Coordinates of C-alpha atoms (C1' of nucleotides) in Angstrom, one line a residue:
Chain A
M1 CA 20.1 57.3 21.6
P2 CA 20.6 56.9 25.3
S3 CA 23.9 55.5 26.4
L4 CA 23.9 51.7 26.3
A5 CA 26.8 50.7 28.4
P6 CA 27.5 47.0 28.0
E7 CA 27.0 44.9 31.1
P8 CA 28.1 41.4 30.0
R9 CA 27.8 39.8 33.5
A10 CA 24.2 40.8 33.6
M11 CA 23.3 38.3 30.9
A12 CA 25.4 35.6 32.5
S13 CA 23.6 35.5 35.7
P14 CA 19.8 36.0 35.6
S15 CA 19.4 35.3 39.3
R16 CA 21.7 38.2 40.1
L17 CA 19.5 40.4 37.9
A18 CA 16.4 39.5 39.7
R19 CA 17.9 40.9 42.9
A20 CA 19.3 44.0 41.3
P21 CA 17.6 47.2 42.5
R22 CA 15.1 48.6 40.1
P23 CA 14.7 52.4 40.0
R24 CA 11.2 53.5 39.3
P25 CA 11.1 54.7 35.7
T26 CA 9.2 57.8 34.8
P27 CA 6.4 57.6 32.3
A28 CA 8.3 59.8 29.9
S29 CA 11.3 57.5 29.7
S30 CA 9.1 54.4 29.3
S31 CA 7.4 55.8 26.3
V32 CA 10.8 56.7 24.8
A33 CA 11.9 53.1 25.3
A34 CA 8.6 51.8 23.7
A35 CA 9.1 54.1 20.7
L36 CA 12.7 53.0 20.4
L37 CA 11.8 49.4 20.5
A38 CA 8.9 49.8 18.1
S39 CA 11.1 51.5 15.5
A40 CA 13.7 48.8 15.3
S41 CA 12.8 45.7 13.4
A42 CA 16.1 43.9 14.2
L43 CA 19.4 44.8 15.7
P44 CA 22.9 43.3 15.5
A45 CA 23.1 40.8 18.3
R46 CA 25.7 42.7 20.3
R47 CA 23.8 45.9 20.1
F48 CA 20.7 44.1 21.2
L49 CA 22.4 42.7 24.3
Q50 CA 23.5 46.3 25.2
L51 CA 20.0 47.5 25.0
H52 CA 18.8 44.5 27.0
A53 CA 21.3 45.3 29.8
H54 CA 20.2 49.0 29.8
L55 CA 16.6 48.1 30.0
L56 CA 17.2 45.7 32.9
R57 CA 19.2 48.3 34.7
T58 CA 16.7 51.0 34.4
G59 CA 13.7 48.7 35.1
L60 CA 12.0 49.9 31.9
L61 CA 11.5 46.3 30.8
A62 CA 9.0 45.8 33.6
L63 CA 6.6 48.3 32.0
S64 CA 4.0 46.7 29.9
P65 CA 4.1 49.0 26.8
S66 CA 7.8 48.2 26.0
A67 CA 7.9 44.5 27.0
P68 CA 6.2 42.9 24.1
A69 CA 8.1 45.0 21.6
F70 CA 11.3 44.1 23.4
L71 CA 10.6 40.4 23.3
S72 CA 9.8 40.6 19.6
L73 CA 13.1 42.4 19.0
A74 CA 14.9 39.7 20.9
A75 CA 13.5 37.0 18.7
A76 CA 14.4 39.0 15.6
S77 CA 17.9 40.0 16.6
L78 CA 19.4 36.9 18.2
P79 CA 20.1 33.5 16.9
S80 CA 17.1 31.4 18.0
H81 CA 18.8 29.5 20.9
R82 CA 19.9 32.8 22.5
A83 CA 16.6 34.4 21.9
L84 CA 14.9 31.5 23.6
A85 CA 17.2 31.9 26.6
V86 CA 16.2 35.6 26.9
L87 CA 12.6 34.8 26.5
D88 CA 12.9 32.0 29.0
H89 CA 14.3 34.3 31.5
H90 CA 11.4 36.7 31.1
L91 CA 8.9 33.9 31.2
T92 CA 10.2 32.5 34.5
A93 CA 11.7 35.5 36.2
P94 CA 9.7 38.1 38.2
P95 CA 8.0 40.5 38.1
S96 CA 5.2 38.3 36.8
L97 CA 4.2 35.6 34.4
P98 CA 3.8 37.3 31.1
S99 CA 0.3 38.0 30.0
T100 CA -1.2 36.0 27.1
F101 CA -0.7 39.1 25.0
K102 CA 3.0 39.1 25.8
C103 CA 3.3 35.5 25.0
N104 CA 1.5 36.1 21.7
S105 CA 4.0 38.8 20.8
I106 CA 6.9 36.5 21.4
L107 CA 5.3 33.8 19.4
R108 CA 4.7 36.2 16.5
A109 CA 8.3 37.1 16.5
L110 CA 9.7 33.5 16.4
S111 CA 10.3 32.8 12.7
D112 CA 11.0 29.1 13.1
P113 CA 7.8 27.1 13.6
A114 CA 9.7 24.5 15.6
D115 CA 10.8 27.3 18.1
A116 CA 7.2 28.5 18.2
L117 CA 5.9 25.0 19.1
R118 CA 8.6 24.6 21.8
F119 CA 7.7 28.0 23.2
L120 CA 4.0 27.1 23.2
R121 CA 4.8 23.9 25.2
R122 CA 6.7 26.0 27.8
M123 CA 3.9 28.5 28.0
R124 CA 1.4 25.8 28.7
A125 CA 3.7 24.1 31.3
L126 CA 3.7 27.5 33.1
G127 CA 0.0 27.6 33.1
R128 CA -0.7 30.0 30.2
R129 CA -3.1 28.2 27.9
G130 CA -3.2 31.0 25.3
N131 CA -6.3 32.1 23.4
A132 CA -7.6 31.7 19.9
F133 CA -5.1 34.2 18.6
T134 CA -2.2 32.0 20.0
L135 CA -3.4 29.2 17.7
A136 CA -3.9 31.7 14.8
I137 CA -0.2 32.8 15.1
L138 CA 0.9 29.2 14.9
L139 CA -1.0 29.0 11.6
T140 CA 0.7 32.1 10.2
P141 CA 3.9 30.6 8.9
R142 CA 3.5 28.6 5.8
C143 CA 2.3 25.5 7.6
G144 CA 1.3 22.4 5.7
P145 CA -2.2 20.9 5.6
A146 CA -1.2 18.2 8.2
H147 CA -0.2 20.8 10.7
A148 CA -3.3 22.8 9.9
R149 CA -5.5 19.8 10.6
Q150 CA -3.8 19.2 13.9
L151 CA -4.3 22.8 15.0
H152 CA -7.9 22.6 13.7
A153 CA -8.5 19.7 16.1
N154 CA -7.0 21.8 19.0
A155 CA -9.2 24.7 18.1
V156 CA -12.3 22.5 18.1
A157 CA -11.3 20.9 21.4
E158 CA -10.7 24.3 23.1
G159 CA -13.8 25.8 21.6
H160 CA -12.0 28.5 19.7
L161 CA -13.4 27.8 16.3
R162 CA -16.1 30.5 16.6
D163 CA -13.3 33.0 16.6
A164 CA -13.2 34.6 13.1
L165 CA -9.5 35.3 13.2
L166 CA -8.6 31.7 13.9
A167 CA -11.1 30.4 11.4
T168 CA -9.8 32.6 8.6
S169 CA -6.2 31.7 9.5
L170 CA -7.1 28.0 9.2
M171 CA -8.9 28.7 5.9
R172 CA -5.8 30.3 4.5
C173 CA -3.6 27.3 5.5
Y174 CA -6.0 24.9 3.8
A175 CA -6.2 27.1 0.7
N176 CA -2.4 27.5 0.4
G177 CA -2.1 23.7 0.8
G178 CA -4.4 23.4 -2.3
D179 CA -7.4 22.3 -0.2
G180 CA -9.9 24.8 -1.5
D181 CA -12.8 22.7 -0.4
G182 CA -11.5 22.5 3.2
A183 CA -11.3 26.3 3.2
R184 CA -14.8 26.6 1.8
K185 CA -16.2 24.2 4.4
L186 CA -14.7 26.3 7.2
F187 CA -16.1 29.4 5.6
D188 CA -19.6 27.9 5.4
E189 CA -19.5 26.9 9.1
M190 CA -18.5 30.4 10.3
P191 CA -21.3 32.0 12.3
V192 CA -20.2 35.5 11.2
R193 CA -18.2 36.1 8.0
D194 CA -16.3 39.3 7.9
A195 CA -14.6 40.9 4.9
V196 CA -11.4 39.1 5.7
A197 CA -13.1 35.7 5.6
W198 CA -14.5 36.6 2.1
N199 CA -11.1 37.9 1.0
V200 CA -9.3 34.7 2.1
L201 CA -11.8 32.7 0.1
I202 CA -11.4 34.9 -2.9
A203 CA -7.6 34.9 -2.6
S204 CA -7.8 31.1 -2.6
C205 CA -9.7 31.1 -5.9
V206 CA -7.3 33.6 -7.4
R207 CA -4.3 31.6 -6.4
N208 CA -5.7 28.4 -7.8
R209 CA -6.7 30.3 -10.9
R210 CA -10.4 29.5 -10.4
T211 CA -11.3 32.9 -11.9
K212 CA -14.9 32.2 -12.7
D213 CA -15.5 31.3 -9.0
T214 CA -13.7 34.5 -8.0
L215 CA -16.0 36.6 -10.0
K216 CA -19.0 34.7 -8.7
L217 CA -17.9 35.2 -5.1
F218 CA -17.7 39.0 -5.7
E219 CA -21.2 39.0 -7.0
E220 CA -22.4 37.0 -3.9
M221 CA -20.5 39.3 -1.6
R222 CA -22.1 42.4 -3.1
A223 CA -25.5 40.7 -2.8
R224 CA -25.0 40.7 1.0
E225 CA -24.3 44.4 1.3
G226 CA -26.0 44.6 4.7
E227 CA -23.8 42.0 6.2
V228 CA -20.4 42.6 4.7
Q229 CA -18.7 45.2 2.5
P230 CA -16.0 44.5 0.0
D231 CA -12.9 46.4 1.0
D232 CA -9.7 47.6 -0.7
V233 CA -8.1 44.2 -0.4
T234 CA -11.2 42.7 -2.2
C235 CA -10.6 45.1 -5.0
I236 CA -6.9 44.2 -5.3
L237 CA -7.7 40.5 -5.4
L238 CA -10.3 41.0 -8.1
L239 CA -8.0 43.1 -10.2
Q240 CA -5.5 40.3 -9.8
A241 CA -8.0 37.8 -11.1
C242 CA -8.7 40.1 -14.1
T243 CA -5.0 40.3 -14.7
T244 CA -4.5 36.6 -15.1
L245 CA -7.7 36.3 -17.0
G246 CA -7.1 39.2 -19.3
A247 CA -10.6 40.4 -18.6
L248 CA -10.4 44.1 -19.4
D249 CA -14.1 44.9 -19.1
F250 CA -14.5 43.2 -15.8
G251 CA -11.3 44.9 -14.5
E252 CA -12.7 48.3 -15.4
R253 CA -15.9 47.5 -13.6
V254 CA -13.9 46.6 -10.5
W255 CA -12.0 49.9 -10.8
A256 CA -15.1 51.9 -11.1
Y257 CA -16.4 50.1 -7.9
A258 CA -13.1 50.9 -6.1
E259 CA -13.4 54.5 -6.9
E260 CA -17.0 54.6 -5.9
R261 CA -16.0 53.1 -2.5
G262 CA -13.2 55.6 -2.1
Y263 CA -10.3 53.2 -2.6
G264 CA -9.3 54.8 -5.9
G265 CA -6.4 56.8 -4.4
E266 CA -4.8 53.9 -2.5
L267 CA -1.4 53.1 -3.8
K268 CA -1.8 49.3 -3.7
V269 CA -5.1 49.4 -5.5
R270 CA -3.6 51.8 -8.2
N271 CA -0.6 49.5 -8.6
S272 CA -2.9 46.5 -9.2
L273 CA -4.8 48.6 -11.7
I274 CA -1.6 49.5 -13.6
A275 CA -0.8 45.7 -13.7
M276 CA -4.3 44.9 -14.9
Y277 CA -4.2 47.4 -17.7
S278 CA -0.7 46.3 -18.7
R279 CA -1.6 42.6 -18.7
C280 CA -4.7 43.3 -20.8
G281 CA -2.6 45.0 -23.5
C282 CA -3.9 48.5 -22.6
V283 CA -0.5 49.9 -21.8
E284 CA -1.6 53.5 -22.6
K285 CA -4.3 53.4 -20.0
A286 CA -1.8 51.8 -17.5
Y287 CA 0.6 54.7 -18.2
C288 CA -2.2 57.2 -17.7
V289 CA -3.0 55.8 -14.2
F290 CA 0.6 55.6 -13.4
R291 CA 1.1 59.3 -14.3
K292 CA -1.8 60.4 -12.1
T293 CA -0.4 58.5 -9.1
P294 CA 1.3 61.0 -6.9
Q295 CA 3.4 59.0 -4.5
K296 CA 4.9 56.3 -6.7
S297 CA 6.6 53.5 -4.8
V298 CA 9.2 51.2 -6.2
V299 CA 6.4 48.8 -6.9
S300 CA 4.5 51.3 -9.0
W301 CA 7.7 52.0 -11.1
S302 CA 8.5 48.3 -11.4
T303 CA 4.9 47.4 -12.5
M304 CA 5.0 50.2 -15.1
I305 CA 8.4 49.2 -16.4
S306 CA 7.4 45.5 -16.8
G307 CA 4.1 46.5 -18.3
L308 CA 5.9 48.6 -21.0
A309 CA 8.4 45.7 -21.5
A310 CA 5.8 43.0 -21.9
N311 CA 4.0 45.2 -24.5
G312 CA 7.1 45.7 -26.6
F313 CA 7.8 49.3 -25.6
G314 CA 11.4 48.6 -24.6
E315 CA 12.7 52.1 -25.1
D316 CA 9.9 53.6 -23.0
A317 CA 10.5 51.1 -20.3
I318 CA 14.2 52.1 -20.2
S319 CA 13.4 55.9 -20.1
S320 CA 10.9 55.2 -17.3
F321 CA 13.7 53.4 -15.5
E322 CA 16.0 56.4 -15.9
E323 CA 13.3 58.7 -14.7
M324 CA 12.8 56.5 -11.7
I325 CA 16.5 56.9 -10.8
R326 CA 16.3 60.7 -11.3
S327 CA 13.4 60.9 -8.9
D328 CA 15.4 59.1 -6.3
V329 CA 13.5 55.9 -6.0
A330 CA 15.9 53.0 -5.4
P331 CA 15.3 50.1 -7.9
D332 CA 15.1 46.6 -6.5
E333 CA 15.4 43.1 -8.0
Q334 CA 11.9 43.2 -9.5
T335 CA 12.7 46.6 -11.2
F336 CA 15.7 45.1 -12.9
T337 CA 13.7 42.0 -14.0
G338 CA 11.4 44.4 -15.8
V339 CA 14.3 46.5 -17.3
L340 CA 16.2 43.4 -18.5
S341 CA 13.0 41.9 -20.1
A342 CA 12.5 45.3 -21.9
C343 CA 16.0 44.9 -23.3
S344 CA 15.4 41.3 -24.4
H345 CA 12.1 42.0 -26.0
S346 CA 13.4 45.0 -27.9
G347 CA 16.7 43.5 -29.0
L348 CA 18.8 45.9 -26.9
V349 CA 21.7 43.6 -26.2
D350 CA 24.4 46.1 -25.1
E351 CA 21.9 48.0 -22.9
G352 CA 20.9 44.7 -21.3
F353 CA 24.4 43.9 -20.3
R354 CA 25.0 47.4 -19.1
F355 CA 21.9 47.2 -16.8
F356 CA 22.9 43.8 -15.6
D357 CA 26.3 45.2 -14.5
M358 CA 24.6 48.3 -13.0
M359 CA 22.4 46.0 -10.9
C360 CA 25.3 44.0 -9.6
C361 CA 28.0 46.7 -9.1
E362 CA 26.1 49.9 -8.5
Y363 CA 23.1 48.6 -6.6
R364 CA 24.7 45.5 -5.1
L365 CA 21.8 43.3 -6.0
K366 CA 22.5 39.6 -6.4
P367 CA 21.2 38.4 -9.8
N368 CA 18.5 35.7 -9.5
V369 CA 17.3 33.1 -11.9
R370 CA 14.8 35.5 -13.5
H371 CA 17.6 38.0 -14.2
Y372 CA 19.6 35.3 -15.8
G373 CA 16.5 34.2 -17.7
C374 CA 16.3 37.6 -19.3
I375 CA 20.0 37.6 -20.2
V376 CA 19.7 34.2 -21.8
D377 CA 16.6 35.4 -23.7
L378 CA 18.5 38.5 -24.8
M379 CA 21.5 36.5 -26.0
G380 CA 19.3 33.8 -27.6
R381 CA 17.2 36.2 -29.6
A382 CA 20.3 38.0 -30.7
G383 CA 21.7 34.7 -32.0
L384 CA 24.4 34.4 -29.4
L385 CA 23.3 30.8 -28.7
D386 CA 26.6 29.2 -27.8
E387 CA 27.5 32.1 -25.6
A388 CA 24.1 31.8 -23.9
Y389 CA 24.8 28.0 -23.3
E390 CA 28.2 28.9 -21.9
L391 CA 26.6 31.4 -19.5
V392 CA 24.0 28.8 -18.3
T393 CA 26.5 26.0 -17.8
K394 CA 29.6 27.8 -16.6
E395 CA 29.0 31.4 -15.4
M396 CA 25.7 31.5 -13.8
R397 CA 25.8 31.7 -10.0
V398 CA 22.5 30.0 -9.6
A399 CA 21.2 26.6 -10.7
P400 CA 19.4 26.7 -14.1
D401 CA 15.8 25.9 -13.8
A402 CA 13.5 24.4 -16.5
T403 CA 12.5 27.8 -17.7
I404 CA 16.0 28.9 -18.4
W405 CA 16.4 25.8 -20.6
R406 CA 13.1 26.4 -22.2
T407 CA 14.1 30.0 -23.1
L408 CA 17.2 28.7 -24.7
L409 CA 15.1 26.1 -26.6
G410 CA 12.9 29.0 -27.9
A411 CA 16.1 30.7 -29.2
C412 CA 17.1 27.4 -31.0
R413 CA 13.7 27.5 -32.7
I414 CA 14.1 31.0 -33.8
H415 CA 17.6 30.4 -35.2
G416 CA 17.1 26.8 -36.4
H417 CA 19.9 25.6 -34.1
V418 CA 19.2 21.9 -34.2
D419 CA 22.3 20.5 -32.3
L420 CA 21.9 22.8 -29.3
G421 CA 18.1 22.1 -29.3
E422 CA 18.8 18.4 -28.8
C423 CA 21.3 19.2 -26.1
V424 CA 18.8 21.5 -24.3
I425 CA 16.1 18.8 -24.4
S426 CA 18.4 16.4 -22.7
H427 CA 18.9 18.9 -19.9
L428 CA 15.2 19.2 -19.5
I429 CA 14.8 15.5 -19.4
E430 CA 17.5 15.3 -16.8
L431 CA 15.6 17.8 -14.6
K432 CA 12.5 15.6 -15.2
A433 CA 10.8 18.8 -16.4
Q434 CA 10.2 18.2 -20.0
Q435 CA 6.7 19.2 -21.2
A436 CA 4.8 18.6 -24.4
G437 CA 5.6 22.2 -25.4
D438 CA 9.3 21.5 -25.2
Y439 CA 9.0 18.6 -27.7
V440 CA 6.9 20.9 -29.9
L441 CA 9.7 23.5 -29.8
L442 CA 12.3 20.9 -30.8
L443 CA 10.0 19.8 -33.6
N444 CA 9.6 23.4 -34.7
T445 CA 13.4 23.7 -34.8
Y446 CA 13.7 20.7 -37.1
A447 CA 10.8 22.0 -39.2
A448 CA 12.6 25.4 -39.5
V449 CA 15.5 23.7 -41.2
G450 CA 13.3 21.4 -43.2
D451 CA 14.4 18.1 -41.6
W452 CA 11.1 16.3 -41.9
N453 CA 12.6 13.0 -41.1
K454 CA 13.5 14.3 -37.7
V455 CA 10.1 15.9 -37.3
A456 CA 8.5 12.5 -37.9
E457 CA 10.9 10.9 -35.4
V458 CA 10.0 13.4 -32.6
R459 CA 6.3 12.9 -33.4
K460 CA 6.7 9.1 -33.1
L461 CA 8.6 9.5 -29.8
M462 CA 5.8 11.7 -28.5
K463 CA 3.2 9.2 -29.5
E464 CA 5.1 6.4 -27.8
K465 CA 5.5 8.3 -24.6
G466 CA 1.9 9.3 -24.7
I467 CA 2.7 13.0 -24.6
Q468 CA -0.4 15.0 -25.2
T469 CA 0.0 18.4 -26.8
T470 CA -2.2 21.3 -25.7
P471 CA -4.5 22.3 -28.6
G472 CA -3.9 25.9 -29.6
C473 CA -6.8 28.1 -28.6
T474 CA -7.5 31.7 -29.2
T475 CA -10.1 33.8 -27.3
V476 CA -11.9 37.1 -28.1
E477 CA -13.9 39.1 -25.7
H478 CA -17.0 40.6 -27.2
N479 CA -19.8 42.3 -25.3
G480 CA -18.5 40.8 -22.1
E481 CA -18.6 37.3 -23.4
V482 CA -15.5 35.2 -24.2
H483 CA -15.5 33.5 -27.6
E484 CA -13.1 30.6 -27.9
F485 CA -11.6 29.1 -31.1
I486 CA -9.5 26.1 -31.8
A487 CA -8.0 25.0 -35.1
D488 CA -10.5 23.9 -37.7
D489 CA -13.2 24.8 -35.3
D490 CA -16.8 24.3 -36.4
A491 CA -18.5 24.8 -33.0
H492 CA -19.2 28.5 -33.3
P493 CA -22.8 29.4 -34.2
R494 CA -21.5 31.9 -36.8
K495 CA -19.1 29.4 -38.4
V496 CA -20.3 29.9 -41.9
E497 CA -19.8 33.7 -41.8
I498 CA -16.5 33.2 -40.1
Y499 CA -15.1 30.8 -42.7
D500 CA -16.4 33.0 -45.5
K501 CA -14.7 36.1 -44.0
L502 CA -11.4 34.2 -43.5
N503 CA -11.4 33.0 -47.1
E504 CA -12.0 36.6 -48.2
I505 CA -9.1 37.8 -45.9
N506 CA -6.9 35.2 -47.3
R507 CA -7.6 36.3 -50.9
H508 CA -6.8 39.9 -50.0
L509 CA -3.6 39.0 -48.2
R510 CA -2.3 36.9 -51.0
I511 CA -2.7 39.7 -53.4
A512 CA -0.7 41.8 -51.0
G513 CA 2.1 39.2 -51.1
Y514 CA 1.4 37.0 -48.0
V515 CA 2.8 33.6 -48.5
P516 CA 1.9 30.8 -46.1
N517 CA 5.0 29.6 -44.2
V518 CA 4.7 25.9 -44.4
S519 CA 7.4 25.2 -41.9
S520 CA 4.9 26.2 -39.2
E521 CA 2.8 23.2 -39.8
L522 CA 3.9 20.3 -37.7
H523 CA 2.3 17.5 -39.6
D524 CA 4.3 15.9 -42.4
L525 CA 1.8 16.5 -45.1
D526 CA 2.6 17.3 -48.7
S527 CA 3.0 21.0 -49.4
E528 CA -0.6 21.6 -50.4
G529 CA -2.0 19.7 -47.4
K530 CA 0.2 21.8 -45.1
E531 CA -1.1 24.9 -46.6
S532 CA -4.7 24.1 -46.0
A533 CA -4.0 22.9 -42.4
L534 CA -2.5 26.3 -41.7
T535 CA -5.4 28.2 -43.2
Y536 CA -7.7 27.5 -40.2
H537 CA -5.4 28.0 -37.2
S538 CA -7.4 29.2 -34.2
E539 CA -5.8 32.7 -34.4
K540 CA -7.0 33.2 -37.9
L541 CA -10.5 32.1 -37.1
A542 CA -10.5 34.5 -34.2
I543 CA -9.4 37.4 -36.4
A544 CA -12.1 36.7 -38.9
F545 CA -14.7 36.6 -36.1
A546 CA -13.3 39.8 -34.5
L547 CA -13.4 41.5 -37.9
L548 CA -17.1 40.6 -38.2
V549 CA -18.1 42.0 -34.7
T550 CA -15.7 44.8 -33.8
P551 CA -16.2 48.3 -35.1
Q552 CA -13.4 49.6 -37.4
H553 CA -12.0 52.1 -34.9
R554 CA -11.4 49.6 -32.1
P555 CA -8.4 47.4 -31.7
I556 CA -8.8 43.6 -32.2
R557 CA -7.7 41.9 -29.0
L558 CA -6.9 38.2 -29.0
A559 CA -5.5 36.0 -26.2
K560 CA -3.7 32.8 -27.0
N561 CA -2.8 29.9 -24.7
L562 CA 0.4 29.0 -26.7
R563 CA 3.0 31.0 -28.5
V564 CA 2.0 32.7 -31.8
C565 CA 3.2 30.5 -34.6
V566 CA 5.5 32.0 -37.3
D567 CA 2.8 31.8 -40.0
C568 CA 0.1 33.3 -37.9
H569 CA 2.5 36.1 -36.9
N570 CA 3.2 36.8 -40.6
F571 CA -0.5 36.6 -41.5
T572 CA -1.5 39.1 -38.8
K573 CA 1.3 41.5 -39.7
V574 CA 0.1 41.7 -43.3
F575 CA -3.5 41.8 -42.1
S576 CA -2.9 44.8 -39.9
G577 CA -1.6 46.7 -42.9
I578 CA -4.2 45.8 -45.5
Y579 CA -7.2 46.1 -43.2
K580 CA -5.8 49.1 -41.3
R581 CA -6.5 47.5 -38.0
L582 CA -4.6 47.5 -34.7
V583 CA -4.3 43.8 -33.6
I584 CA -3.1 43.1 -30.0
V585 CA -2.3 39.5 -29.3
R586 CA -1.5 38.3 -25.9
D587 CA 0.4 35.0 -26.0
R588 CA 2.0 32.9 -23.2
T589 CA 4.7 35.4 -22.5
R590 CA 3.8 38.8 -23.7
F591 CA 1.9 41.0 -26.2
H592 CA 2.3 41.5 -29.9
H593 CA 1.0 44.8 -31.2
F594 CA 0.4 44.6 -35.0
E595 CA -0.1 47.8 -36.8
G596 CA 0.4 49.1 -40.3
G597 CA 2.0 45.8 -41.5
K598 CA 4.5 45.7 -38.6
C599 CA 4.8 44.1 -35.2
S600 CA 6.3 45.4 -32.0
C601 CA 8.4 42.3 -31.4
N602 CA 11.6 41.5 -33.3
D603 CA 12.0 37.8 -33.3
Y604 CA 9.6 36.5 -35.9
W605 CA 10.4 36.5 -39.6
Chain B
dA1 C1' -3.3 44.9 19.2
dT2 C1' -3.1 40.8 16.5
dA3 C1' -5.2 38.2 9.9
dG4 C1' -6.0 39.1 4.4
dG5 C1' -3.2 42.6 -0.1
dG6 C1' 0.2 45.3 -4.7
dT7 C1' 5.4 44.4 -9.0
dT8 C1' 8.5 39.6 -10.9
dA9 C1' 12.0 36.3 -16.9
dG10 C1' 9.7 32.6 -20.6

DNA sequence: ATAGGGTTAG
């Protein structure tokens, strides 16, 4: 580092500075300064002021390669009012009015949109109108739809809308504000649509979970091969869509495409692929890709660890974490989220607490609401319900959100803890966050202890309040087609075969000792009625269908929109043993791997 | 020389 002697008076009097003699810098020293500036993202304010003084003294600041970087650094290092003072000085003082490019660099570095707008006004007052990129920068921070519309109007007035960069920035703002149609309209009006424009549109669909549109757009894009080519980002976005959709086949097609185009080695693409495989229940394949990835980043490790955790491989997740530490990759908050969820899913209570302490003490990471969520889940599953409640109400350093309460409610359901369940519901109501699923959990809690009066009471309450429950739905992917089942479904073209198969399965399972768990049925029917209502839950229909169409050696893969109910869990467990089939069920939160009469998760009985 | 992107509890 060059010596940066402080020169406090230099800052105090800009006019004096303007008169100060400027030695001519050599090209070598100017490139050193540029490199120095480019390498630092932010400095402590005092250190920045020293650097400022030095650059002024040596005249290096007047050279164009270092000036934009310097101004960005100013914005990043100083409190905004001081940064603006520095920027002001360079805007008004000689040697010259900064170029539009310089102004854009400053704008980019201002994190507060209000500062950016003030700066823009000053810029215009000094006669710099800015270009399309200037407007695009203003769209970069998360600006709301109103702001976007305003800048949209400016762009139209100044004739910048033909600029692809500006148009795509606008599209992104509309899409993020939930206005997918607005984004689409801009896209359709673009004279030339580059890959980024397509990607922004695809990202908008992925974000709004319009997965079918996502896949359609990819097809459309590929049909215009002469005009535009999908790039690595396109592949990442598509893999993301497959992850939320659980669309394994399509995901593998995207992967093959990425390899064909030469993106297969890119770390970010590989990380998305690891996530896709994990979230589709193919954790072995995810692990295989992970192993073959040479330069694993903290994201690769975290993705793999959460993937193993979600699939019930808690011990493997923990040994991966230990391996990560040994290979000198520093874990971050997300890594610990994965590790803690591994502990909660596998019932590793002591380890969970140990990792939580490790995170706070050894790695100095501040626990966030997700970390606490895992700990609450961990304690709740282990039956430490009152302790978990204490943690949430007294010890947590962050405000509990609805999910924390819902986690605790799930634990009340597992352990039939009625009193706490009622208390938790009142917290959810207080947060105005109660959902139909929460009342169902409470209802399940009453059902677990056989309090049918209370069950009826909750049902009545739900009816009065007009709370609609989501119907349970199970899907099976077969030959690239998604088959959907709901309870007592008679819509499927092969319904007769399916019901016959299910009756046959039921007979076999009963011989093997499966007893329907009537507490899973919510309706207050007599015992026999309950049993028959249970028989045709969507999951069982889906299993019967899958048994008809999947070859013996392949796993049966189901996806559920709700949690697996206790009876279906038990049913599937016994089924996997009798029929010697691996069944992988993805529910709202994770995967259940059923094999040989057992399940990978430990909280159903 | 500037945009768009990867992991994240239940």
